[in-house]
PDB file of C-alpha atoms in Angstrom:
ATOM      1  CA  MET A   1      31.769  21.055  -0.368  1.00  0.00           C
ATOM      2  CA  TYR A   2      30.268  17.617   0.175  1.00  0.00           C
ATOM      3  CA  LYS A   3      26.705  16.605   1.070  1.00  0.00           C
ATOM      4  CA  ASN A   4      26.668  12.821   1.536  1.00  0.00           C
ATOM      5  CA  ALA A   5      29.278  10.852   3.483  1.00  0.00           C
ATOM      6  CA  VAL A   6      29.641   7.101   3.993  1.00  0.00           C
ATOM      7  CA  VAL A   7      31.611   5.841   6.988  1.00  0.00           C
ATOM      8  CA  PHE A   8      32.750   2.322   7.886  1.00  0.00           C
ATOM      9  CA  PRO A   9      33.273   1.013  11.450  1.00  0.00           C
ATOM     10  CA  GLY A  10      36.431  -0.676  12.704  1.00  0.00           C
ATOM     11  CA  GLN A  11      37.402  -3.384  15.157  1.00  0.00           C
ATOM     12  CA  GLY A  12      34.940  -3.911  17.979  1.00  0.00           C
ATOM     13  CA  SER A  13      31.882  -3.856  15.692  1.00  0.00           C
ATOM     14  CA  GLN A  14      32.208  -7.547  14.770  1.00  0.00           C
ATOM     15  CA  SER A  15      29.924 -10.283  16.102  1.00  0.00           C
ATOM     16  CA  VAL A  16      29.241 -13.873  15.088  1.00  0.00           C
ATOM     17  CA  GLY A  17      26.414 -13.967  12.546  1.00  0.00           C
ATOM     18  CA  MET A  18      26.801 -10.291  11.641  1.00  0.00           C
ATOM     19  CA  LEU A  19      24.663  -9.253   8.648  1.00  0.00           C
ATOM     20  CA  SER A  20      23.468 -12.851   8.177  1.00  0.00           C
ATOM     21  CA  ASP A  21      20.063 -11.594   6.917  1.00  0.00           C
ATOM     22  CA  VAL A  22      21.833  -9.586   4.198  1.00  0.00           C
ATOM     23  CA  PHE A  23      23.847 -12.639   3.132  1.00  0.00           C
ATOM     24  CA  ALA A  24      20.675 -14.726   2.997  1.00  0.00           C
ATOM     25  CA  GLU A  25      18.879 -12.142   0.848  1.00  0.00           C
ATOM     26  CA  TYR A  26      21.495 -10.693  -1.535  1.00  0.00           C
ATOM     27  CA  ALA A  27      23.420 -12.819  -4.040  1.00  0.00           C
ATOM     28  CA  VAL A  28      26.076 -10.118  -4.454  1.00  0.00           C
ATOM     29  CA  ALA A  29      26.797 -10.282  -0.713  1.00  0.00           C
ATOM     30  CA  GLN A  30      27.149 -14.086  -0.880  1.00  0.00           C
ATOM     31  CA  GLU A  31      29.493 -13.737  -3.858  1.00  0.00           C
ATOM     32  CA  THR A  32      31.619 -11.237  -1.943  1.00  0.00           C
ATOM     33  CA  LEU A  33      32.073 -13.680   0.950  1.00  0.00           C
ATOM     34  CA  ALA A  34      32.930 -16.496  -1.474  1.00  0.00           C
ATOM     35  CA  GLN A  35      35.531 -14.191  -3.051  1.00  0.00           C
ATOM     36  CA  ALA A  36      37.013 -13.501   0.415  1.00  0.00           C
ATOM     37  CA  ASP A  37      37.249 -17.265   1.111  1.00  0.00           C
ATOM     38  CA  GLU A  38      39.143 -17.774  -2.130  1.00  0.00           C
ATOM     39  CA  VAL A  39      41.568 -14.868  -1.600  1.00  0.00           C
ATOM     40  CA  LEU A  40      42.378 -15.775   2.017  1.00  0.00           C
ATOM     41  CA  GLY A  41      42.565 -19.520   1.417  1.00  0.00           C
ATOM     42  CA  PHE A  42      40.229 -20.439   4.267  1.00  0.00           C
ATOM     43  CA  LYS A  43      36.497 -20.188   5.020  1.00  0.00           C
ATOM     44  CA  ILE A  44      36.310 -16.773   6.613  1.00  0.00           C
ATOM     45  CA  SER A  45      32.611 -16.824   5.643  1.00  0.00           C
ATOM     46  CA  ASP A  46      32.093 -19.711   8.076  1.00  0.00           C
ATOM     47  CA  LEU A  47      33.888 -17.777  10.818  1.00  0.00           C
ATOM     48  CA  ILE A  48      31.738 -14.689  10.142  1.00  0.00           C
ATOM     49  CA  LEU A  49      28.432 -16.538  10.126  1.00  0.00           C
ATOM     50  CA  ASN A  50      29.070 -19.283  12.708  1.00  0.00           C
ATOM     51  CA  GLY A  51      32.103 -18.347  14.804  1.00  0.00           C
ATOM     52  CA  PRO A  52      33.518 -19.301  17.272  1.00  0.00           C
ATOM     53  CA  ALA A  53      33.690 -15.785  18.717  1.00  0.00           C
ATOM     54  CA  GLU A  54      37.231 -16.211  20.124  1.00  0.00           C
ATOM     55  CA  GLU A  55      38.542 -16.983  16.659  1.00  0.00           C
ATOM     56  CA  LEU A  56      36.590 -14.171  14.997  1.00  0.00           C
ATOM     57  CA  ASN A  57      37.888 -11.744  17.652  1.00  0.00           C
ATOM     58  CA  SER A  58      41.531 -12.601  16.951  1.00  0.00           C
ATOM     59  CA  THR A  59      42.887  -9.422  15.287  1.00  0.00           C
ATOM     60  CA  ASN A  60      44.277 -11.208  12.207  1.00  0.00           C
ATOM     61  CA  ASN A  61      40.764 -12.634  11.526  1.00  0.00           C
ATOM     62  CA  THR A  62      38.670  -9.665  12.684  1.00  0.00           C
ATOM     63  CA  GLN A  63      40.277  -7.286  10.219  1.00  0.00           C
ATOM     64  CA  PRO A  64      39.610  -9.212   6.966  1.00  0.00           C
ATOM     65  CA  ALA A  65      36.197 -10.316   8.291  1.00  0.00           C
ATOM     66  CA  LEU A  66      35.054  -6.725   8.765  1.00  0.00           C
ATOM     67  CA  VAL A  67      36.370  -5.609   5.385  1.00  0.00           C
ATOM     68  CA  ALA A  68      34.555  -8.545   3.756  1.00  0.00           C
ATOM     69  CA  VAL A  69      31.174  -7.812   5.354  1.00  0.00           C
ATOM     70  CA  GLU A  70      31.400  -4.047   4.869  1.00  0.00           C
ATOM     71  CA  VAL A  71      32.277  -4.344   1.176  1.00  0.00           C
ATOM     72  CA  ALA A  72      29.514  -6.968   0.768  1.00  0.00           C
ATOM     73  CA  LEU A  73      27.012  -4.567   2.311  1.00  0.00           C
ATOM     74  CA  TRP A  74      28.186  -1.674   0.128  1.00  0.00           C
ATOM     75  CA  ARG A  75      27.804  -3.849  -2.973  1.00  0.00           C
ATOM     76  CA  ALA A  76      24.301  -4.879  -1.837  1.00  0.00           C
ATOM     77  CA  MET A  77      23.417  -1.170  -1.516  1.00  0.00           C
ATOM     78  CA  ASN A  78      24.070  -1.001  -5.262  1.00  0.00           C
ATOM     79  CA  GLY A  79      24.369   2.781  -5.487  1.00  0.00           C
ATOM     80  CA  ALA A  80      21.285   3.492  -3.343  1.00  0.00           C
ATOM     81  CA  PHE A  81      23.246   6.242  -1.608  1.00  0.00           C
ATOM     82  CA  ALA A  82      25.667   8.347  -3.642  1.00  0.00           C
ATOM     83  CA  ALA A  83      28.678   9.218  -1.497  1.00  0.00           C
ATOM     84  CA  ASP A  84      30.564  12.482  -2.072  1.00  0.00           C
ATOM     85  CA  VAL A  85      33.193  11.496   0.478  1.00  0.00           C
ATOM     86  CA  MET A  86      34.116   8.393   2.507  1.00  0.00           C
ATOM     87  CA  ALA A  87      35.878   7.660   5.784  1.00  0.00           C
ATOM     88  CA  GLY A  88      36.448   4.758   8.146  1.00  0.00           C
ATOM     89  CA  HIS A  89      37.342   4.313  11.791  1.00  0.00           C
ATOM     90  CA  SER A  90      40.816   2.726  11.854  1.00  0.00           C
ATOM     91  CA  LEU A  91      40.357  -0.580  10.000  1.00  0.00           C
ATOM     92  CA  GLY A  92      37.185   0.852   8.403  1.00  0.00           C
ATOM     93  CA  GLU A  93      39.403   3.104   6.307  1.00  0.00           C
ATOM     94  CA  TYR A  94      40.323   0.046   4.207  1.00  0.00           C
ATOM     95  CA  SER A  95      36.652  -0.609   3.433  1.00  0.00           C
ATOM     96  CA  ALA A  96      36.316   3.064   2.460  1.00  0.00           C
ATOM     97  CA  LEU A  97      39.316   2.777   0.122  1.00  0.00           C
ATOM     98  CA  VAL A  98      37.885  -0.352  -1.541  1.00  0.00           C
ATOM     99  CA  CYS A  99      34.460   1.234  -2.020  1.00  0.00           C
ATOM    100  CA  ALA A 100      36.080   4.422  -3.366  1.00  0.00           C
ATOM    101  CA  GLY A 101      38.149   2.381  -5.849  1.00  0.00           C
ATOM    102  CA  ALA A 102      41.612   3.087  -4.372  1.00  0.00           C
ATOM    103  CA  LEU A 103      42.231  -0.556  -3.388  1.00  0.00           C
ATOM    104  CA  SER A 104      40.967  -3.758  -4.945  1.00  0.00           C
ATOM    105  CA  PHE A 105      38.877  -5.915  -2.596  1.00  0.00           C
ATOM    106  CA  GLU A 106      41.368  -8.788  -2.953  1.00  0.00           C
ATOM    107  CA  ASP A 107      44.350  -6.576  -2.082  1.00  0.00           C
ATOM    108  CA  ALA A 108      42.575  -5.013   0.886  1.00  0.00           C
ATOM    109  CA  LEU A 109      41.858  -8.450   2.363  1.00  0.00           C
ATOM    110  CA  LEU A 110      45.506  -9.494   2.095  1.00  0.00           C
ATOM    111  CA  LEU A 111      46.685  -6.141   3.456  1.00  0.00           C
ATOM    112  CA  VAL A 112      44.465  -6.153   6.530  1.00  0.00           C
ATOM    113  CA  ARG A 113      45.184  -9.809   7.247  1.00  0.00           C
ATOM    114  CA  ARG A 114      48.894  -8.940   7.337  1.00  0.00           C
ATOM    115  CA  ARG A 115      48.208  -5.690   9.217  1.00  0.00           C
ATOM    116  CA  GLY A 116      46.355  -7.694  11.870  1.00  0.00           C
ATOM    117  CA  GLU A 117      49.196 -10.208  12.187  1.00  0.00           C
ATOM    118  CA  LEU A 118      51.825  -7.461  12.499  1.00  0.00           C
ATOM    119  CA  MET A 119      49.779  -5.525  15.063  1.00  0.00           C
ATOM    120  CA  GLN A 120      49.270  -8.710  17.056  1.00  0.00           C
ATOM    121  CA  ILE A 121      52.979  -9.611  17.186  1.00  0.00           C
ATOM    122  CA  ALA A 122      54.385  -6.071  17.555  1.00  0.00           C
ATOM    123  CA  VAL A 123      53.909  -6.134  21.315  1.00  0.00           C
ATOM    124  CA  PRO A 124      53.994  -9.406  23.291  1.00  0.00           C
ATOM    125  CA  ASN A 125      50.779 -10.352  25.110  1.00  0.00           C
ATOM    126  CA  GLY A 126      50.498  -8.695  28.494  1.00  0.00           C
ATOM    127  CA  VAL A 127      53.026  -5.936  27.714  1.00  0.00           C
ATOM    128  CA  GLY A 128      50.560  -3.434  26.230  1.00  0.00           C
ATOM    129  CA  ALA A 129      47.026  -2.347  27.081  1.00  0.00           C
ATOM    130  CA  MET A 130      44.216   0.013  26.091  1.00  0.00           C
ATOM    131  CA  ALA A 131      41.673   1.753  28.309  1.00  0.00           C
ATOM    132  CA  ALA A 132      38.541   3.825  27.764  1.00  0.00           C
ATOM    133  CA  ILE A 133      38.245   7.118  29.636  1.00  0.00           C
ATOM    134  CA  LEU A 134      34.718   8.549  29.795  1.00  0.00           C
ATOM    135  CA  GLY A 135      33.470  11.910  30.997  1.00  0.00           C
ATOM    136  CA  MET A 136      36.729  13.847  30.950  1.00  0.00           C
ATOM    137  CA  GLU A 137      38.097  16.646  28.747  1.00  0.00           C
ATOM    138  CA  ASP A 138      40.542  15.395  26.093  1.00  0.00           C
ATOM    139  CA  ASN A 139      43.303  17.812  27.117  1.00  0.00           C
ATOM    140  CA  LYS A 140      43.043  16.684  30.748  1.00  0.00           C
ATOM    141  CA  VAL A 141      43.447  13.027  29.692  1.00  0.00           C
ATOM    142  CA  GLU A 142      46.427  13.995  27.531  1.00  0.00           C
ATOM    143  CA  GLU A 143      48.050  15.751  30.516  1.00  0.00           C
ATOM    144  CA  ILE A 144      47.502  12.710  32.734  1.00  0.00           C
ATOM    145  CA  CYS A 145      49.087  10.473  30.066  1.00  0.00           C
ATOM    146  CA  VAL A 146      52.216  12.651  30.027  1.00  0.00           C
ATOM    147  CA  GLN A 147      52.444  12.464  33.849  1.00  0.00           C
ATOM    148  CA  SER A 148      51.734   8.708  33.944  1.00  0.00           C
ATOM    149  CA  ALA A 149      54.290   7.673  31.296  1.00  0.00           C
ATOM    150  CA  GLN A 150      57.333   7.672  33.622  1.00  0.00           C
ATOM    151  CA  GLY A 151      59.647   6.557  30.837  1.00  0.00           C
ATOM    152  CA  GLN A 152      57.059   4.251  29.247  1.00  0.00           C
ATOM    153  CA  VAL A 153      54.410   4.885  26.572  1.00  0.00           C
ATOM    154  CA  VAL A 154      50.824   5.928  27.288  1.00  0.00           C
ATOM    155  CA  GLN A 155      48.955   8.196  24.896  1.00  0.00           C
ATOM    156  CA  ALA A 156      45.598   9.019  23.360  1.00  0.00           C
ATOM    157  CA  ALA A 157      44.788   6.349  20.750  1.00  0.00           C
ATOM    158  CA  ASN A 158      41.156   6.991  19.751  1.00  0.00           C
ATOM    159  CA  TYR A 159      39.400  10.346  20.014  1.00  0.00           C
ATOM    160  CA  ASN A 160      35.955   8.762  19.651  1.00  0.00           C
ATOM    161  CA  SER A 161      33.645  11.594  20.703  1.00  0.00           C
ATOM    162  CA  PRO A 162      33.734  14.481  23.188  1.00  0.00           C
ATOM    163  CA  GLY A 163      34.272  12.900  26.599  1.00  0.00           C
ATOM    164  CA  GLN A 164      35.137   9.487  25.176  1.00  0.00           C
ATOM    165  CA  LEU A 165      38.827   8.870  24.680  1.00  0.00           C
ATOM    166  CA  VAL A 166      40.750   5.587  24.426  1.00  0.00           C
ATOM    167  CA  ILE A 167      44.357   5.500  25.620  1.00  0.00           C
ATOM    168  CA  ALA A 168      47.037   2.919  24.791  1.00  0.00           C
ATOM    169  CA  GLY A 169      50.606   2.017  25.704  1.00  0.00           C
ATOM    170  CA  ASN A 170      52.617  -0.068  28.166  1.00  0.00           C
ATOM    171  CA  LYS A 171      50.287  -1.894  30.548  1.00  0.00           C
ATOM    172  CA  GLU A 172      51.748  -0.375  33.738  1.00  0.00           C
ATOM    173  CA  ALA A 173      51.619   3.161  32.315  1.00  0.00           C
ATOM    174  CA  VAL A 174      48.033   2.680  31.127  1.00  0.00           C
ATOM    175  CA  GLU A 175      47.072   1.402  34.599  1.00  0.00           C
ATOM    176  CA  ARG A 176      48.698   4.455  36.216  1.00  0.00           C
ATOM    177  CA  ALA A 177      46.784   6.734  33.842  1.00  0.00           C
ATOM    178  CA  VAL A 178      43.491   4.914  34.559  1.00  0.00           C
ATOM    179  CA  ASP A 179      43.973   5.396  38.314  1.00  0.00           C
ATOM    180  CA  ALA A 180      44.896   9.065  37.842  1.00  0.00           C
ATOM    181  CA  CYS A 181      41.855   9.683  35.613  1.00  0.00           C
ATOM    182  CA  LYS A 182      39.571   8.154  38.248  1.00  0.00           C
ATOM    183  CA  GLU A 183      41.148  10.345  40.932  1.00  0.00           C
ATOM    184  CA  ASN A 184      40.707  13.429  38.728  1.00  0.00           C
ATOM    185  CA  GLY A 185      36.987  12.956  38.162  1.00  0.00           C
ATOM    186  CA  ALA A 186      36.554  10.723  35.095  1.00  0.00           C
ATOM    187  CA  LYS A 187      33.068   9.176  35.054  1.00  0.00           C
ATOM    188  CA  ARG A 188      34.573   5.849  34.068  1.00  0.00           C
ATOM    189  CA  ALA A 189      38.083   4.618  33.342  1.00  0.00           C
ATOM    190  CA  MET A 190      38.497   0.959  32.463  1.00  0.00           C
ATOM    191  CA  LEU A 191      40.906  -1.373  30.730  1.00  0.00           C
ATOM    192  CA  LEU A 192      39.623  -2.821  27.434  1.00  0.00           C
ATOM    193  CA  PRO A 193      39.771  -6.526  26.465  1.00  0.00           C
ATOM    194  CA  VAL A 194      42.098  -6.070  23.471  1.00  0.00           C
ATOM    195  CA  SER A 195      45.237  -7.926  22.498  1.00  0.00           C
ATOM    196  CA  GLY A 196      47.545  -4.935  21.979  1.00  0.00           C
ATOM    197  CA  PRO A 197      48.165  -1.181  22.406  1.00  0.00           C
ATOM    198  CA  PHE A 198      46.831  -0.231  18.960  1.00  0.00           C
ATOM    199  CA  HIS A 199      47.368   3.266  17.548  1.00  0.00           C
ATOM    200  CA  SER A 200      50.204   4.005  19.965  1.00  0.00           C
ATOM    201  CA  ALA A 201      53.951   4.515  19.456  1.00  0.00           C
ATOM    202  CA  LEU A 202      54.466   0.867  20.496  1.00  0.00           C
ATOM    203  CA  MET A 203      53.036  -0.109  17.102  1.00  0.00           C
ATOM    204  CA  ALA A 204      55.974   1.499  15.240  1.00  0.00           C
ATOM    205  CA  PRO A 205      57.621  -1.889  14.438  1.00  0.00           C
ATOM    206  CA  ALA A 206      54.352  -3.070  12.880  1.00  0.00           C
ATOM    207  CA  ALA A 207      54.116   0.133  10.824  1.00  0.00           C
ATOM    208  CA  ASP A 208      57.673  -0.325   9.512  1.00  0.00           C
ATOM    209  CA  GLU A 209      57.053  -3.916   8.430  1.00  0.00           C
ATOM    210  CA  PHE A 210      53.673  -3.033   6.962  1.00  0.00           C
ATOM    211  CA  ALA A 211      55.280  -0.288   4.852  1.00  0.00           C
ATOM    212  CA  GLN A 212      57.471  -2.918   3.165  1.00  0.00           C
ATOM    213  CA  PHE A 213      54.518  -5.270   2.652  1.00  0.00           C
ATOM    214  CA  LEU A 214      52.382  -2.482   1.174  1.00  0.00           C
ATOM    215  CA  GLU A 215      55.025  -1.807  -1.497  1.00  0.00           C
ATOM    216  CA  GLY A 216      53.885  -4.973  -3.287  1.00  0.00           C
ATOM    217  CA  PHE A 217      50.335  -3.654  -3.772  1.00  0.00           C
ATOM    218  CA  ASP A 218      48.709  -1.209  -6.131  1.00  0.00           C
ATOM    219  CA  VAL A 219      47.004   1.907  -4.724  1.00  0.00           C
ATOM    220  CA  LYS A 220      44.970   4.064  -7.123  1.00  0.00           C
ATOM    221  CA  ASN A 221      43.475   7.529  -6.895  1.00  0.00           C
ATOM    222  CA  PRO A 222      39.968   7.058  -5.390  1.00  0.00           C
ATOM    223  CA  SER A 223      36.813   8.156  -7.224  1.00  0.00           C
ATOM    224  CA  VAL A 224      35.766  10.289  -4.223  1.00  0.00           C
ATOM    225  CA  PRO A 225      37.966  11.795  -1.485  1.00  0.00           C
ATOM    226  CA  VAL A 226      38.697   9.589   1.530  1.00  0.00           C
ATOM    227  CA  LEU A 227      39.117  11.366   4.863  1.00  0.00           C
ATOM    228  CA  GLN A 228      42.076   9.559   6.431  1.00  0.00           C
ATOM    229  CA  ASN A 229      42.574   8.945  10.163  1.00  0.00           C
ATOM    230  CA  ALA A 230      46.288   9.633  10.508  1.00  0.00           C
ATOM    231  CA  THR A 231      46.241  13.159   9.072  1.00  0.00           C
ATOM    232  CA  ASN A 232      42.526  14.040   9.158  1.00  0.00           C
ATOM    233  CA  THR A 233      42.825  15.217   5.546  1.00  0.00           C
ATOM    234  CA  PHE A 234      40.700  14.516   2.469  1.00  0.00           C
ATOM    235  CA  GLU A 235      42.895  12.480   0.141  1.00  0.00           C
ATOM    236  CA  GLN A 236      42.627  11.676  -3.554  1.00  0.00           C
ATOM    237  CA  ASP A 237      46.303  11.057  -4.236  1.00  0.00           C
ATOM    238  CA  ALA A 238      47.372   7.404  -4.278  1.00  0.00           C
ATOM    239  CA  GLN A 239      50.886   8.083  -2.959  1.00  0.00           C
ATOM    240  CA  GLN A 240      49.614  10.127  -0.020  1.00  0.00           C
ATOM    241  CA  ILE A 241      47.004   7.460   0.783  1.00  0.00           C
ATOM    242  CA  ARG A 242      49.767   4.853   0.867  1.00  0.00           C
ATOM    243  CA  LEU A 243      51.856   6.930   3.310  1.00  0.00           C
ATOM    244  CA  ASN A 244      48.854   7.595   5.549  1.00  0.00           C
ATOM    245  CA  LEU A 245      47.952   3.886   5.748  1.00  0.00           C
ATOM    246  CA  VAL A 246      51.394   3.186   7.183  1.00  0.00           C
ATOM    247  CA  LYS A 247      51.234   6.193   9.512  1.00  0.00           C
ATOM    248  CA  GLN A 248      47.783   5.164  10.763  1.00  0.00           C
ATOM    249  CA  ILE A 249      49.036   2.030  12.560  1.00  0.00           C
ATOM    250  CA  ALA A 250      51.001   3.945  15.221  1.00  0.00           C
ATOM    251  CA  SER A 251      48.970   7.185  15.174  1.00  0.00           C
ATOM    252  CA  PRO A 252      45.785   8.090  17.068  1.00  0.00           C
ATOM    253  CA  VAL A 253      42.411   7.816  15.331  1.00  0.00           C
ATOM    254  CA  ARG A 254      40.949  11.323  15.480  1.00  0.00           C
ATOM    255  CA  TRP A 255      37.324  10.388  14.880  1.00  0.00           C
ATOM    256  CA  THR A 256      35.875  13.404  16.687  1.00  0.00           C
ATOM    257  CA  GLN A 257      37.903  15.723  14.469  1.00  0.00           C
ATOM    258  CA  SER A 258      37.005  13.721  11.338  1.00  0.00           C
ATOM    259  CA  VAL A 259      33.258  14.064  11.899  1.00  0.00           C
ATOM    260  CA  LEU A 260      33.645  17.778  12.691  1.00  0.00           C
ATOM    261  CA  GLN A 261      35.638  18.103   9.438  1.00  0.00           C
ATOM    262  CA  LEU A 262      32.814  16.437   7.494  1.00  0.00           C
ATOM    263  CA  ALA A 263      30.234  18.779   9.044  1.00  0.00           C
ATOM    264  CA  ASP A 264      32.500  21.741   8.339  1.00  0.00           C
ATOM    265  CA  LYS A 265      32.708  20.737   4.667  1.00  0.00           C
ATOM    266  CA  GLY A 266      28.922  20.830   4.342  1.00  0.00           C
ATOM    267  CA  VAL A 267      28.042  17.159   4.893  1.00  0.00           C
ATOM    268  CA  GLU A 268      24.369  16.778   5.877  1.00  0.00           C
ATOM    269  CA  ASN A 269      23.812  13.026   5.564  1.00  0.00           C
ATOM    270  CA  LEU A 270      26.100  10.459   7.148  1.00  0.00           C
ATOM    271  CA  VAL A 271      25.509   6.737   6.551  1.00  0.00           C
ATOM    272  CA  GLU A 272      27.367   4.104   8.568  1.00  0.00           C
ATOM    273  CA  VAL A 273      27.809   0.939   6.495  1.00  0.00           C
ATOM    274  CA  GLY A 274      28.707  -2.131   8.558  1.00  0.00           C
ATOM    275  CA  PRO A 275      27.711  -4.252  11.529  1.00  0.00           C
ATOM    276  CA  GLY A 276      26.416  -2.583  14.698  1.00  0.00           C
ATOM    277  CA  LYS A 277      25.909   1.155  15.032  1.00  0.00           C
ATOM    278  CA  VAL A 278      28.906   2.343  17.052  1.00  0.00           C
ATOM    279  CA  LEU A 279      29.827   5.209  14.723  1.00  0.00           C
ATOM    280  CA  THR A 280      26.241   6.439  14.411  1.00  0.00           C
ATOM    281  CA  GLY A 281      26.116   6.793  18.199  1.00  0.00           C
ATOM    282  CA  LEU A 282      29.436   8.659  18.229  1.00  0.00           C
ATOM    283  CA  ASN A 283      28.505  10.836  15.259  1.00  0.00           C
ATOM    284  CA  LYS A 284      25.322  12.042  16.963  1.00  0.00           C
ATOM    285  CA  ARG A 285      27.356  13.089  20.000  1.00  0.00           C
ATOM    286  CA  ILE A 286      29.975  14.870  17.884  1.00  0.00           C
ATOM    287  CA  ALA A 287      27.737  16.748  15.425  1.00  0.00           C
ATOM    288  CA  LYS A 288      24.038  16.613  16.293  1.00  0.00           C
ATOM    289  CA  GLN A 289      23.078  18.545  13.157  1.00  0.00           C
ATOM    290  CA  LEU A 290      24.102  15.656  10.879  1.00  0.00           C
ATOM    291  CA  ASN A 291      21.451  13.236   9.690  1.00  0.00           C
ATOM    292  CA  SER A 292      23.188  10.028  10.821  1.00  0.00           C
ATOM    293  CA  GLN A 293      21.810   6.619   9.938  1.00  0.00           C
ATOM    294  CA  THR A 294      22.976   3.024   9.931  1.00  0.00           C
ATOM    295  CA  VAL A 295      22.841   0.365   7.225  1.00  0.00           C
ATOM    296  CA  ASN A 296      23.365  -2.975   8.965  1.00  0.00           C
ATOM    297  CA  SER A 297      20.442  -5.218   7.928  1.00  0.00           C
ATOM    298  CA  VAL A 298      18.019  -5.976   5.105  1.00  0.00           C
ATOM    299  CA  SER A 299      15.391  -3.629   6.590  1.00  0.00           C
ATOM    300  CA  THR A 300      17.790  -0.660   6.955  1.00  0.00           C
ATOM    301  CA  LEU A 301      19.139  -1.338   3.470  1.00  0.00           C
ATOM    302  CA  GLN A 302      15.668  -1.311   1.965  1.00  0.00           C
ATOM    303  CA  ALA A 303      14.719   1.802   3.945  1.00  0.00           C
ATOM    304  CA  LEU A 304      17.719   3.612   2.477  1.00  0.00           C
TER     305      LEU A 304
END
């Protein structure tokens, strides 16, 4: 049984100037950004703090940028919150693995930079799409996806919270599913401004290439279990973690099920470490009994 969980957000939580107050206040956070600059060979710190937004939002930059700021924030926390278990939403899983000691910070930056590049090039621009479906039962959305595929791919990609599901696949199939969801009573169904159909079967080529790239990196057993997206299992075995990281790229993110798993295992306190507060909002909708809080600024850090 676990009591305290730390979770890290994924793509979509980034913004220019994120956590700038933390970087101004904490030397360890500044050092972490400087380390990221050195590893990546360019000033990602400048991109994080000053933008431009279009460049920061490019997947191959967003992914290392988020890992850098989340690890910096965790280091600034300096053990203020003892985690019994960790998890992350999609990309956030890499931050969890760094903070749990399964991946080195340097390796994680190189891995997610490559992951972002491979995800970006796996499907040509305009071929794939993602859409958010709000106010509809998951199984109904899944049924509509099956009916809307018509020989193409459209499937659930992110189970974010009850009544909030993201679908992904071929653009035409996603558009058909969006129309069908609207007709069948979804509160909202809208295409998302993303560059690819992430966490769908169309990402299989990226997963295959990433598997080869990952072979050149060391994965260790983490100090605390990491609840992984692809399998929704608590992992402490390096080999299994490695397999799940590859699987994650073309598999749905089952966040709703992950948070329910944490609650089921006795977690009472859930701290989201990273910019924004997307997961905290989702977590409260999934399991109201959890004490969910966000660490995303100097004041929230000091309050913790």
